Amino acid sequence: MNRPSTIVKTLRRNSLAGGLMCLALTLLLWYSVLGDPWLRWSYDFGYLLRPATAPPPEVVVVFLDNKSYEALGQRAADFDRGLLADFVDRMTDDGANLVVLDIWFQLPRSIKVQTNLTEAGDRKLARAIERNRMVVLATVTEDRAHAELNISTVLPPFPALKEAKAHLGLSKVRSDGDNMVRSFHHGDEQEPGFAWVAAQLAGSQYLAKPGSPPDNELWLNYYGKSGSLKSFTFREVIGKDSQPKGYFKGANVFVGSLPGAKDAQEITDHYRFPYSRWTTDRISGVEIAATAFANLVRGDSLRYWGYQNQPMHLALVLTTAALFGCGLVWLRPGWAVGFSIAGALAVALFSCIWVWKSHVWVNWMLISGMQIPFSLAWSLLSHTRALRQEKEHLEQTLTQTLQQVEETRKEKEKVAAKEVAQPDKGNHEPGPTVADHTLVRQVGKGGYGEVWLARNAIGLHHVVKMVHRRDFNDDGPYEREFRGIQKFMPISRSHPGFVHILHVGRNDERGFFYYIMEPGDDEKTEQQIQPDTYTPKNLGTVIRQRGALPAKECVGLGRALADALHCLHQQQLIHRDIKPANIIYVKGQPKLADIGLVTEIQSTAQDVSRLGTDGFMAPEGPGTPASDVYSLGKVLYEACMGLDRRRFPELPTALYESEDITARMELNRIIIRACEPNPQDRYTTAAQMSADLAELGARLGR
């Protein structure tokens, strides 16, 4: 069965796909109306961190509200324009800098209502405007259909007011699709907006300098919620309790209706603005106009960076799309979530601070609100799929391995039973004899001998390894095995990590030698040995049955074996064949076994025969304590990661689901040092490795 892609390959492919999808989605939102909400939210949410700002003191708003109508005995529908004339005269006498009437005077009142009073009011207002000479009146547009073409016609105030040397400007509030006012229409060179006209009259030194064409790429910089600008009601200016004379000296005064009230043309002056997104607050058209005027005079209008430098802005959002789309896939789920939250907040915070420092804003919600959440979702989905694939592969591999092991074991049992029941009739030599022991059943066979379960004279079970000369091509390997036993037996009981050698026997006439060992635990019954089913428990079978072992268990295992190796090396001996199959359990404790390759430490790796097991043997070969340390590192890799040693240093996908991932990663650092290809970078002694394992075990509470 072919193995599925590794986690790295899977993540690499998903990283590329995530980056491309995030780029495509970004371009779609950038160039289509689907991206308009993200643009508007970037502007609106900036006001969440709007610093406290004092409203411009030179701008005053005067409201025509219901209470003023009642106090002055007027109605909105036929308000006496003579009262407006009194207001303009009051501003002239006080020395106001500018008067802006955000009211549309469509027709002379005398045409609509034939009374001497209304005619007098119109004439009085015209004289007051001419006397002041710094009055701005609003013009409006009327849309008409001509030959299937929509044509907008500008409607000025009635001629008497225009001839009174009033300054005219187009009054047009520009609301977006969500009825939110974020910018003000400043018109064009033929029909400039009346906020632009007013700013030029007021002597603006910024955008609205005299002669400058209107700029419609500006966004409103609101100074606060509705009512933030200095304001009065109409009756507070010309009524009985009006402000003292000279109060409005140098002020730029805007007059218009209050939200909820209606002007003379019955048009409701009531709008949503950024602060309305979180409250029910609404703002009047005259406040919007006054804010636009203040922005122009003070030079603090907001600009969208996409209008100023679209290529750089687009390059910025495409770069972040590629970074988050490709990068988050490589982070573990927990890290990806944390990094995404931190990244989204950092982008939002920086953008909101920057807009109030530079008065330039960017479409940051496209990054924080779309790119990062999309990339995070793709990252989590990618890890979920990769972990599921890797888990399925590990389960299949483990199942096949266990089946193969079971089939091999059964085959060996059949062969051994057949040999016992039907001995070779052509061989008349007696079978091998073991001092005071009866061979019960063969429980293993390797390249250098057979392993038998035996019973002594008092009924205790031991394990006997038989090594026959006939299994070797020459005397060299046979004698090497015997020399290993000679060197190891005297020290076998000096450390709890060594398997105990109880007796060694040799029969050169029959061509074999043997050694008797303490029995290892049974895989199922531990020390309760049942001869018919006994199978020695070793680390190799434990890993195949359980998969990756818990980190704490691996730390204890590694420390026990490292201590045993250190004791062996102190005797000037090396093991040369450390692998899971050669580590048995006796009363639950791991021990170094199969010591046929034990030999003396040599000055260099080249001074000893290159024997051992592929994948566990150090690159420079056996012969030094560092090479045994390398082999032990590979053993811990298989135990901790559940992977074959040939895949080192690859990490399993299932690692990211484990509860002890932190402990495993710390243990992995010890394993990596033990398995460094260069001996100079490796632990030089098993004691050093044992010390690091002991420190890690203490931190893990073992």
XYZ file of C-alpha atoms in Angstrom:
702
model
C 0.000 0.000 0.000
C 1.370 3.380 -0.968
C 1.848 5.788 1.880
C -0.151 9.054 1.693
C 1.626 12.421 1.539
C 3.480 13.466 4.661
C 2.203 16.297 6.793
C 4.811 18.640 5.328
C 3.735 17.925 1.773
C 0.088 18.298 2.711
C 0.677 21.618 4.448
C 2.824 22.881 1.575
C 0.031 22.162 -0.878
C -2.629 23.686 1.375
C -0.431 26.724 2.011
C -0.231 27.465 -1.698
C -3.972 26.888 -2.139
C -4.816 29.123 0.843
C -2.653 31.950 -0.482
C -4.197 31.765 -3.964
C -7.759 31.653 -2.622
C -7.138 34.571 -0.271
C -5.620 36.590 -3.142
C -8.573 35.800 -5.414
C -11.109 36.751 -2.747
C -9.233 39.975 -2.026
C -9.246 40.972 -5.709
C -12.960 40.145 -5.959
C -13.809 42.378 -3.014
C -11.444 45.107 -4.228
C -12.931 45.452 -7.705
C -16.608 44.656 -7.063
C -19.472 46.174 -5.098
C -19.166 43.211 -2.714
C -16.177 44.983 -1.199
C -18.044 48.228 -0.418
C -19.087 47.124 3.113
C -15.461 46.369 4.057
C -14.453 49.833 2.826
C -17.189 51.533 4.828
C -16.515 49.492 7.967
C -12.833 50.468 7.824
C -13.930 54.114 7.968
C -16.668 53.636 10.593
C -14.733 51.418 13.018
C -11.934 53.976 13.134
C -14.238 56.064 15.308
C -14.117 53.388 18.015
C -10.657 54.719 18.892
C -11.343 58.347 17.998
C -9.313 60.403 20.484
C -11.099 63.132 22.397
C -10.992 66.250 20.235
C -12.195 69.720 21.081
C -14.751 70.923 18.493
C -13.696 73.902 16.383
C -14.729 76.978 18.451
C -15.001 79.166 15.357
C -17.934 77.121 13.991
C -21.441 77.694 15.433
C -24.642 75.889 14.437
C -28.053 77.548 14.907
C -31.060 75.207 14.728
C -34.540 75.987 13.482
C -36.435 73.650 15.796
C -40.039 73.191 16.893
C -39.525 75.088 20.145
C -38.216 78.079 18.220
C -41.244 77.966 15.920
C -43.557 77.879 18.935
C -41.735 80.655 20.800
C -41.769 82.925 17.735
C -45.331 82.049 16.732
C -44.271 80.575 13.401
C -44.831 77.467 11.351
C -42.192 75.656 9.383
C -44.323 75.799 6.226
C -44.611 79.600 6.104
C -41.793 80.828 8.329
C -41.460 84.612 8.213
C -38.275 85.392 6.282
C -38.149 88.719 8.024
C -37.016 86.829 11.130
C -34.176 85.354 9.095
C -33.320 88.914 8.032
C -33.187 89.897 11.722
C -30.842 86.968 12.304
C -28.511 88.010 9.452
C -28.521 91.607 10.735
C -27.655 90.325 14.227
C -24.657 88.433 12.780
C -23.612 91.555 10.829
C -23.783 93.736 13.927
C -21.879 91.178 16.029
C -19.095 90.945 13.441
C -19.612 87.288 12.509
C -17.083 86.125 9.948
C -19.545 84.177 7.796
C -23.240 83.269 7.687
C -24.330 80.067 5.929
C -28.073 79.542 5.464
C -28.624 75.838 4.842
C -32.174 76.633 3.619
C -33.482 76.496 0.082
C -35.378 79.625 -0.908
C -37.121 78.350 -4.025
C -39.683 81.112 -4.697
C -40.393 84.559 -3.274
C -43.007 84.141 -0.593
C -45.098 86.886 -2.220
C -45.837 84.587 -5.160
C -47.019 81.784 -2.931
C -48.905 83.887 -0.410
C -50.038 87.316 -1.580
C -49.604 89.423 1.557
C -47.733 92.629 2.200
C -46.091 90.964 5.183
C -44.462 88.191 3.149
C -43.305 90.618 0.451
C -41.741 92.753 3.129
C -40.003 89.711 4.629
C -38.436 88.784 1.282
C -37.236 92.359 0.695
C -35.926 92.605 4.235
C -33.967 89.361 3.872
C -32.466 90.527 0.561
C -31.366 93.835 2.157
C -29.843 92.009 5.137
C -27.866 89.680 2.861
C -26.622 92.571 0.743
C -25.596 94.448 3.865
C -23.623 91.499 5.254
C -21.941 90.441 1.938
C -20.621 87.216 3.612
C -23.754 85.124 3.332
C -23.773 81.742 1.576
C -27.060 80.367 0.257
C -27.820 76.868 -0.886
C -28.718 75.751 -4.386
C -30.260 72.348 -5.034
C -30.593 70.002 -8.001
C -33.698 68.666 -9.640
C -33.514 65.442 -11.673
C -35.544 65.409 -14.897
C -35.840 62.871 -17.723
C -35.156 64.108 -21.257
C -35.143 61.606 -24.131
C -34.338 58.754 -21.728
C -31.362 60.669 -20.272
C -31.257 61.712 -16.640
C -30.353 65.374 -16.418
C -29.787 67.254 -13.175
C -30.842 70.910 -13.209
C -29.450 73.296 -10.590
C -32.168 75.374 -8.931
C -30.897 78.658 -7.388
C -32.793 80.726 -4.809
C -35.245 83.260 -6.158
C -33.594 86.156 -8.073
C -33.985 88.791 -5.394
C -31.690 86.874 -3.058
C -29.191 86.052 -5.815
C -29.051 89.715 -6.833
C -28.414 90.673 -3.223
C -24.835 89.561 -3.784
C -25.314 86.328 -1.857
C -22.742 83.600 -2.471
C -24.253 80.402 -3.842
C -23.159 76.810 -3.338
C -24.702 73.449 -4.113
C -26.191 71.802 -1.016
C -26.056 68.064 -1.516
C -25.556 65.494 1.215
C -23.963 62.332 -0.170
C -25.132 59.190 1.620
C -23.922 55.655 0.904
C -26.000 52.563 0.233
C -26.583 52.057 3.976
C -27.912 55.666 4.304
C -24.732 56.615 6.163
C -23.105 59.994 5.468
C -19.331 59.664 5.251
C -18.460 62.407 2.772
C -19.840 65.730 1.568
C -20.473 66.684 -2.035
C -18.195 69.612 -2.858
C -19.475 70.011 -6.442
C -17.272 70.979 -9.360
C -15.748 74.132 -10.807
C -19.066 75.141 -12.453
C -21.232 74.346 -9.434
C -19.096 74.177 -6.248
C -20.622 72.865 -3.039
C -21.636 75.481 -0.525
C -19.266 74.103 2.185
C -16.425 74.594 -0.309
C -17.644 78.110 -1.181
C -17.951 78.958 2.500
C -14.417 77.691 3.249
C -12.964 79.800 0.432
C -14.796 82.879 1.736
C -13.490 82.160 5.243
C -9.932 82.291 3.900
C -9.002 78.604 4.115
C -5.254 78.059 3.802
C -5.559 74.344 3.078
C -7.525 72.464 0.450
C -10.153 75.127 -0.235
C -7.775 77.954 -1.062
C -9.314 80.593 -3.329
C -9.175 79.339 -6.898
C -8.761 75.668 -5.934
C -11.123 73.242 -7.714
C -13.477 71.264 -5.420
C -12.095 67.974 -4.155
C -14.676 65.180 -3.875
C -12.222 62.538 -2.637
C -12.375 63.878 0.908
C -14.071 62.004 3.749
C -15.685 63.705 6.728
C -13.754 63.944 9.960
C -16.530 64.075 12.566
C -15.477 65.717 15.814
C -17.881 63.706 17.938
C -21.472 62.654 18.298
C -24.429 64.771 17.262
C -24.344 68.054 19.184
C -20.546 68.141 19.512
C -20.325 71.439 17.629
C -21.233 74.591 19.531
C -24.938 75.132 18.868
C -27.944 77.285 19.765
C -31.605 77.279 18.898
C -32.908 80.086 16.710
C -34.906 81.610 19.564
C -31.733 81.725 21.726
C -30.164 84.077 19.169
C -32.979 86.518 18.335
C -35.429 85.811 21.133
C -35.842 87.499 24.490
C -33.073 85.460 26.123
C -30.570 85.880 23.305
C -26.813 85.927 23.690
C -25.162 89.279 24.500
C -24.159 91.588 21.687
C -20.823 90.803 20.085
C -21.029 87.160 21.141
C -20.713 85.874 17.573
C -17.778 88.071 16.608
C -15.435 86.131 14.253
C -17.710 83.090 14.209
C -18.759 81.101 11.153
C -22.470 80.549 11.713
C -24.517 77.803 10.028
C -28.318 77.881 10.137
C -30.474 74.826 9.428
C -33.141 72.524 10.752
C -32.693 70.189 13.727
C -33.199 66.428 13.237
C -36.864 65.718 13.502
C -37.933 69.215 12.532
C -38.793 70.156 8.931
C -37.705 73.149 6.952
C -39.931 75.314 4.848
C -39.902 72.788 2.027
C -41.035 69.901 4.246
C -37.777 67.915 3.747
C -36.647 65.874 6.751
C -33.035 66.754 7.647
C -32.046 63.572 9.500
C -29.082 61.245 8.699
C -27.042 58.333 10.005
C -23.287 58.788 10.482
C -20.443 56.615 11.904
C -21.538 57.089 15.518
C -24.997 55.795 14.540
C -23.518 52.325 13.975
C -23.501 51.645 17.713
C -26.289 54.017 18.855
C -29.580 55.457 17.627
C -27.929 58.856 17.335
C -28.705 60.865 14.181
C -27.178 64.047 12.822
C -28.712 66.998 10.985
C -27.712 68.101 7.518
C -26.549 71.488 8.813
C -24.175 69.791 11.264
C -22.770 67.719 8.418
C -22.253 70.867 6.344
C -20.629 72.654 9.294
C -18.335 69.650 9.863
C -17.321 69.600 6.181
C -16.612 73.350 6.382
C -14.524 72.950 9.554
C -12.547 70.108 7.928
C -11.696 72.340 4.960
C -10.769 75.369 7.068
C -8.671 73.387 9.555
C -7.139 71.055 6.932
C -8.112 67.871 8.794
C -10.375 66.192 6.254
C -9.795 62.458 5.951
C -8.406 60.855 2.810
C -8.703 57.273 1.649
C -5.271 55.927 0.722
C -6.822 53.914 -2.087
C -7.703 57.175 -3.862
C -4.295 58.719 -3.291
C -2.133 55.727 -4.150
C -4.220 52.811 -5.330
C -1.287 50.637 -6.613
C 0.524 50.731 -3.262
C -2.676 50.160 -1.293
C -3.603 47.219 -3.501
C -0.065 45.852 -3.193
C -0.368 46.084 0.604
C -3.620 44.117 0.842
C -2.403 41.543 -1.691
C 0.794 41.079 0.334
C -1.150 40.523 3.550
C -3.456 38.125 1.694
C -0.462 36.062 0.575
C 1.200 36.175 4.002
C -1.849 35.142 6.012
C -3.254 32.784 3.371
C 0.039 30.906 3.064
C 1.488 31.413 6.540
C -1.279 30.450 8.969
C -1.401 26.935 7.524
C 2.059 26.267 8.959
C 1.018 27.080 12.540
C -0.527 24.556 14.889
C -4.245 25.245 15.501
C -3.725 26.847 18.907
C -0.934 29.070 17.650
C -2.902 29.917 14.504
C -5.894 31.103 16.542
C -3.719 33.181 18.871
C -1.700 34.688 16.040
C -4.867 35.499 14.073
C -6.492 37.302 16.990
C -3.294 39.207 17.734
C -2.767 40.032 14.052
C -6.329 41.261 13.508
C -6.199 43.438 16.628
C -2.755 44.782 15.737
C -3.859 45.758 12.225
C -7.024 47.379 13.592
C -5.194 49.253 16.350
C -2.432 50.496 14.060
C -4.907 51.596 11.371
C -7.157 53.426 13.831
C -4.228 55.239 15.420
C -2.702 56.058 12.044
C -5.875 57.627 10.643
C -6.064 60.118 13.515
C -2.356 60.886 13.285
C -2.130 61.293 9.515
C -5.813 61.799 8.520
C -5.301 59.007 5.966
C -7.165 55.716 6.328
C -6.809 52.345 4.668
C -9.187 49.484 3.968
C -7.925 47.584 6.989
C -11.175 45.662 7.551
C -10.372 43.758 4.360
C -7.351 42.413 6.267
C -8.725 42.039 9.810
C -12.292 41.174 8.890
C -11.839 38.990 5.803
C -8.281 37.856 5.075
C -7.323 36.774 8.593
C -10.597 34.938 9.455
C -10.599 33.224 6.047
C -6.947 32.203 6.401
C -7.548 30.919 9.947
C -10.537 28.837 8.841
C -8.499 27.367 5.986
C -5.606 26.632 8.361
C -7.851 24.773 10.808
C -9.494 22.839 7.977
C -6.090 21.930 6.528
C -4.795 20.624 9.856
C -7.989 18.679 10.468
C -7.719 16.934 7.108
C -3.987 16.285 7.452
C -4.365 14.870 10.948
C -7.177 12.594 9.843
C -5.137 11.270 6.894
C -2.072 10.679 9.036
C -4.128 8.981 11.733
C -5.718 6.661 9.190
C -2.305 5.824 7.764
C -0.821 5.083 11.191
C -3.769 2.874 12.100
C -3.439 0.920 8.847
C 0.315 0.532 9.283
C -0.064 -0.615 12.893
C -2.764 -3.122 11.964
C -0.650 -4.610 9.179
C 2.429 -4.774 11.411
C 0.541 -6.549 14.191
C -0.891 -9.015 11.689
C 2.576 -9.755 10.306
C 4.008 -10.199 13.800
C 1.207 -12.546 14.791
C 1.581 -14.583 11.588
C 5.349 -14.838 12.117
C 4.931 -15.916 15.709
C 2.420 -18.612 14.787
C 4.669 -19.862 12.001
C 7.619 -20.127 14.360
C 5.532 -22.012 16.902
C 4.422 -24.475 14.239
C 8.012 -25.059 13.087
C 9.266 -25.469 16.663
C 6.445 -27.882 17.536
C 7.122 -29.904 14.392
C 10.837 -30.137 15.185
C 10.081 -31.329 18.726
C 7.425 -33.832 17.624
C 9.320 -35.109 14.565
C 13.074 -34.911 15.133
C 15.366 -35.377 12.167
C 15.661 -39.152 11.723
C 18.975 -38.769 9.927
C 20.522 -36.982 12.868
C 21.399 -39.546 15.540
C 23.244 -37.078 17.731
C 21.515 -36.226 21.001
C 20.016 -32.717 21.234
C 21.760 -29.956 23.113
C 21.760 -30.266 26.889
C 21.635 -27.399 29.360
C 22.904 -27.842 32.888
C 20.086 -28.744 35.247
C 17.477 -27.338 32.814
C 14.873 -28.813 30.508
C 14.173 -26.955 27.287
C 10.410 -26.392 27.157
C 9.702 -24.388 24.008
C 11.521 -22.213 21.515
C 10.260 -18.652 21.945
C 12.515 -16.820 19.505
C 15.112 -17.110 16.797
C 17.541 -14.544 15.459
C 20.526 -14.283 13.179
C 22.860 -15.457 15.950
C 20.937 -18.129 17.838
C 17.739 -19.559 19.260
C 15.947 -18.446 22.398
C 14.293 -21.146 24.524
C 12.078 -21.169 27.551
C 13.607 -23.645 30.013
C 12.692 -25.040 33.435
C 15.267 -25.849 36.113
C 15.271 -28.688 38.623
C 13.012 -26.901 41.109
C 10.487 -25.777 38.478
C 11.607 -22.171 37.946
C 11.579 -20.853 34.400
C 14.591 -19.236 32.803
C 15.449 -18.172 29.275
C 18.291 -19.894 27.416
C 19.997 -18.591 24.307
C 21.602 -21.334 22.200
C 24.302 -20.324 19.700
C 25.337 -23.034 17.224
C 28.558 -23.064 15.234
C 26.678 -24.498 12.243
C 24.739 -21.250 11.822
C 27.948 -19.329 10.929
C 30.127 -19.479 7.827
C 33.317 -19.353 9.895
C 34.518 -19.225 13.471
C 34.803 -15.397 13.632
C 31.214 -14.411 14.401
C 30.716 -17.476 16.583
C 33.711 -16.644 18.760
C 32.751 -12.948 18.797
C 29.388 -13.840 20.327
C 31.096 -15.929 22.992
C 33.598 -13.156 23.811
C 30.672 -10.774 24.273
C 29.216 -13.108 26.889
C 32.607 -13.451 28.569
C 32.894 -9.683 28.961
C 29.311 -9.044 30.014
C 28.536 -11.878 32.449
C 30.849 -10.655 35.246
C 29.061 -7.269 35.360
C 25.535 -8.382 34.431
C 24.305 -8.095 38.018
C 26.045 -4.793 38.746
C 23.189 -2.631 37.451
C 19.397 -3.040 37.423
C 19.370 -2.053 33.753
C 21.343 -5.185 32.680
C 19.695 -8.532 32.025
C 21.151 -11.005 34.561
C 23.318 -13.807 33.117
C 22.948 -16.792 35.498
C 25.167 -19.380 33.806
C 27.266 -19.902 30.648
C 27.997 -23.275 29.132
C 29.995 -24.436 26.097
C 30.307 -27.717 24.213
C 32.928 -27.513 21.484
C 32.425 -31.162 20.505
C 28.793 -30.552 19.730
C 29.522 -27.058 18.379
C 27.428 -24.792 20.535
C 27.436 -22.611 23.609
C 24.580 -21.219 25.634
C 23.839 -18.799 28.406
C 20.994 -18.803 30.903
C 19.219 -15.539 31.696
C 16.478 -14.365 33.993
C 13.184 -14.588 32.127
C 11.582 -11.457 30.721
C 7.969 -10.594 31.429
C 5.298 -12.292 29.352
C 3.476 -9.893 26.982
C 0.166 -10.634 28.677
C 0.789 -12.236 32.072
C 3.988 -10.397 33.105
C 5.924 -12.733 35.523
C 3.160 -15.344 35.560
C 4.773 -17.527 32.893
C 2.582 -19.998 31.023
C 4.952 -22.184 28.951
C 2.461 -22.899 26.172
C 1.781 -19.224 25.434
C 4.895 -17.461 26.767
C 6.099 -14.593 24.561
C 8.873 -12.370 25.963
C 7.903 -8.747 26.256
C 10.324 -6.336 24.620
C 10.135 -2.649 23.710
C 9.670 -3.425 20.020
C 6.410 -5.318 20.602
C 5.213 -2.664 23.068
C 5.621 0.060 20.443
C 3.885 -2.014 17.786
C 0.956 -2.714 20.090
C 0.553 0.695 21.709
C 2.047 3.077 19.171
C 3.766 6.186 20.510
C 4.256 5.968 24.290
C 3.409 8.880 26.638
C 6.174 11.435 27.077
C 6.604 10.748 30.807
C 6.979 7.017 30.182
C 9.557 7.687 27.463
C 11.553 9.957 29.779
C 11.680 7.236 32.462
C 12.571 4.608 29.867
C 15.350 6.740 28.419
C 16.823 7.598 31.802
C 16.887 3.923 32.919
C 18.634 2.836 29.713
C 21.040 5.799 29.712
C 22.096 4.947 33.278
C 22.637 1.305 32.264
C 24.717 2.410 29.269
C 26.801 4.693 31.459
C 27.539 1.782 33.801
C 28.489 -0.418 30.817
C 30.787 2.279 29.413
C 32.480 2.695 32.793
C 33.501 -0.944 32.450
C 35.152 0.013 29.122
C 32.509 -1.923 27.198
C 30.051 -0.927 24.464
C 26.806 -2.634 23.439
C 26.793 -2.004 19.641
C 23.259 -3.299 19.027
C 20.806 -1.158 21.004
C 17.341 -1.396 19.468
C 13.766 -1.900 20.773
C 13.865 -5.674 20.201
C 16.964 -5.913 22.438
C 15.334 -4.128 25.358
C 13.297 -6.540 27.465
C 11.092 -5.950 30.499
C 11.722 -7.787 33.753
C 9.175 -7.121 36.463
C 8.125 -4.054 34.489
C 11.642 -2.572 34.316
C 13.436 -2.096 30.961
C 16.811 -3.869 30.625
C 19.549 -4.107 28.003
C 19.569 -7.630 26.560
C 21.017 -9.600 23.606
C 24.578 -8.707 24.534
C 26.265 -10.864 21.881
C 27.896 -7.811 20.262
C 29.267 -6.349 23.516
C 32.935 -5.538 23.097
C 35.650 -3.259 24.432
C 35.631 0.481 23.736
C 38.006 1.409 20.928
C 39.799 4.700 20.378
C 37.953 5.300 17.108
C 34.914 3.830 15.401
C 37.142 2.333 12.691
C 38.934 0.141 15.239
C 35.907 -2.124 15.744
C 33.876 -4.275 13.374
C 31.000 -2.430 11.751
C 28.229 -4.521 13.257
C 24.789 -3.476 14.395
C 21.321 -2.815 12.996
C 20.729 -0.445 10.099
C 19.067 2.772 11.168
C 20.140 2.414 14.796
C 23.869 2.355 14.058
C 25.666 5.733 14.159
C 26.922 7.152 10.832
C 30.538 6.788 11.926
C 29.925 3.181 12.963
C 30.061 1.470 16.393
C 33.043 1.469 18.718
C 32.536 4.477 21.003
C 30.130 5.413 23.805
C 28.768 8.189 21.557
C 27.659 5.586 19.025
C 25.650 3.759 21.720
C 24.110 7.121 22.679
C 23.095 7.591 19.035
C 21.367 4.193 19.036
C 19.542 5.009 22.276
C 18.344 8.276 20.732
C 16.837 6.349 17.811
C 15.144 3.959 20.265
C 13.543 6.909 22.095
C 12.481 8.399 18.741
C 10.517 5.249 17.860
C 9.039 5.074 21.359
C 8.054 8.738 21.615
C 6.958 9.392 18.025
C 5.724 5.930 17.017
C 7.600 6.196 13.705
C 10.289 4.003 12.150
C 13.825 5.209 12.928
C 14.493 5.709 9.185
C 11.992 8.600 9.196
C 13.984 10.543 11.783
C 13.694 13.525 12.372
C 10.166 13.638 10.885
C 7.373 14.307 13.385
C 4.017 12.481 13.197
C 0.866 14.428 12.424
C -0.819 12.861 15.455
C 1.687 14.717 17.620
C -0.373 17.897 17.252
C -3.403 16.158 18.780
C -1.561 14.756 21.804
C -2.215 16.225 25.234
C 1.490 16.128 26.169
C 2.755 17.831 23.009
C 4.928 20.267 25.012
C 6.663 17.429 26.868
C 7.168 15.494 23.625
C 8.737 18.500 21.925
C 11.136 18.989 24.852
C 12.045 15.299 24.769
C 12.501 15.584 21.010
C 15.238 18.196 21.566
C 17.145 15.645 23.676
C 16.600 12.988 21.007
C 17.861 15.296 18.257
C 21.047 16.028 20.196
C 21.606 12.320 20.850
C 21.187 11.578 17.124
C 23.371 14.348 15.722
C 25.258 12.963 12.675
C 28.460 14.673 13.815
C 29.743 12.981 17.016
C 31.152 16.321 18.208
C 27.612 17.769 18.357
C 26.239 14.680 20.132
C 26.188 13.721 23.797
C 29.676 12.342 24.355
C 28.566 10.226 27.332
C 25.375 8.507 28.358
C 25.656 10.320 31.703
C 25.131 13.675 29.976
C 22.018 12.381 28.273
C 20.763 10.882 31.541
C 21.218 14.246 33.289
C 19.087 16.062 30.689
C 16.429 13.361 30.923
C 16.443 13.616 34.721
C 15.964 17.390 34.519
C 13.080 17.006 32.079
C 11.549 14.280 34.255
C 11.682 16.569 37.288
C 9.854 19.304 35.370
C 7.237 16.824 34.222
C 6.724 15.643 37.783
C 8.013 12.126 37.178
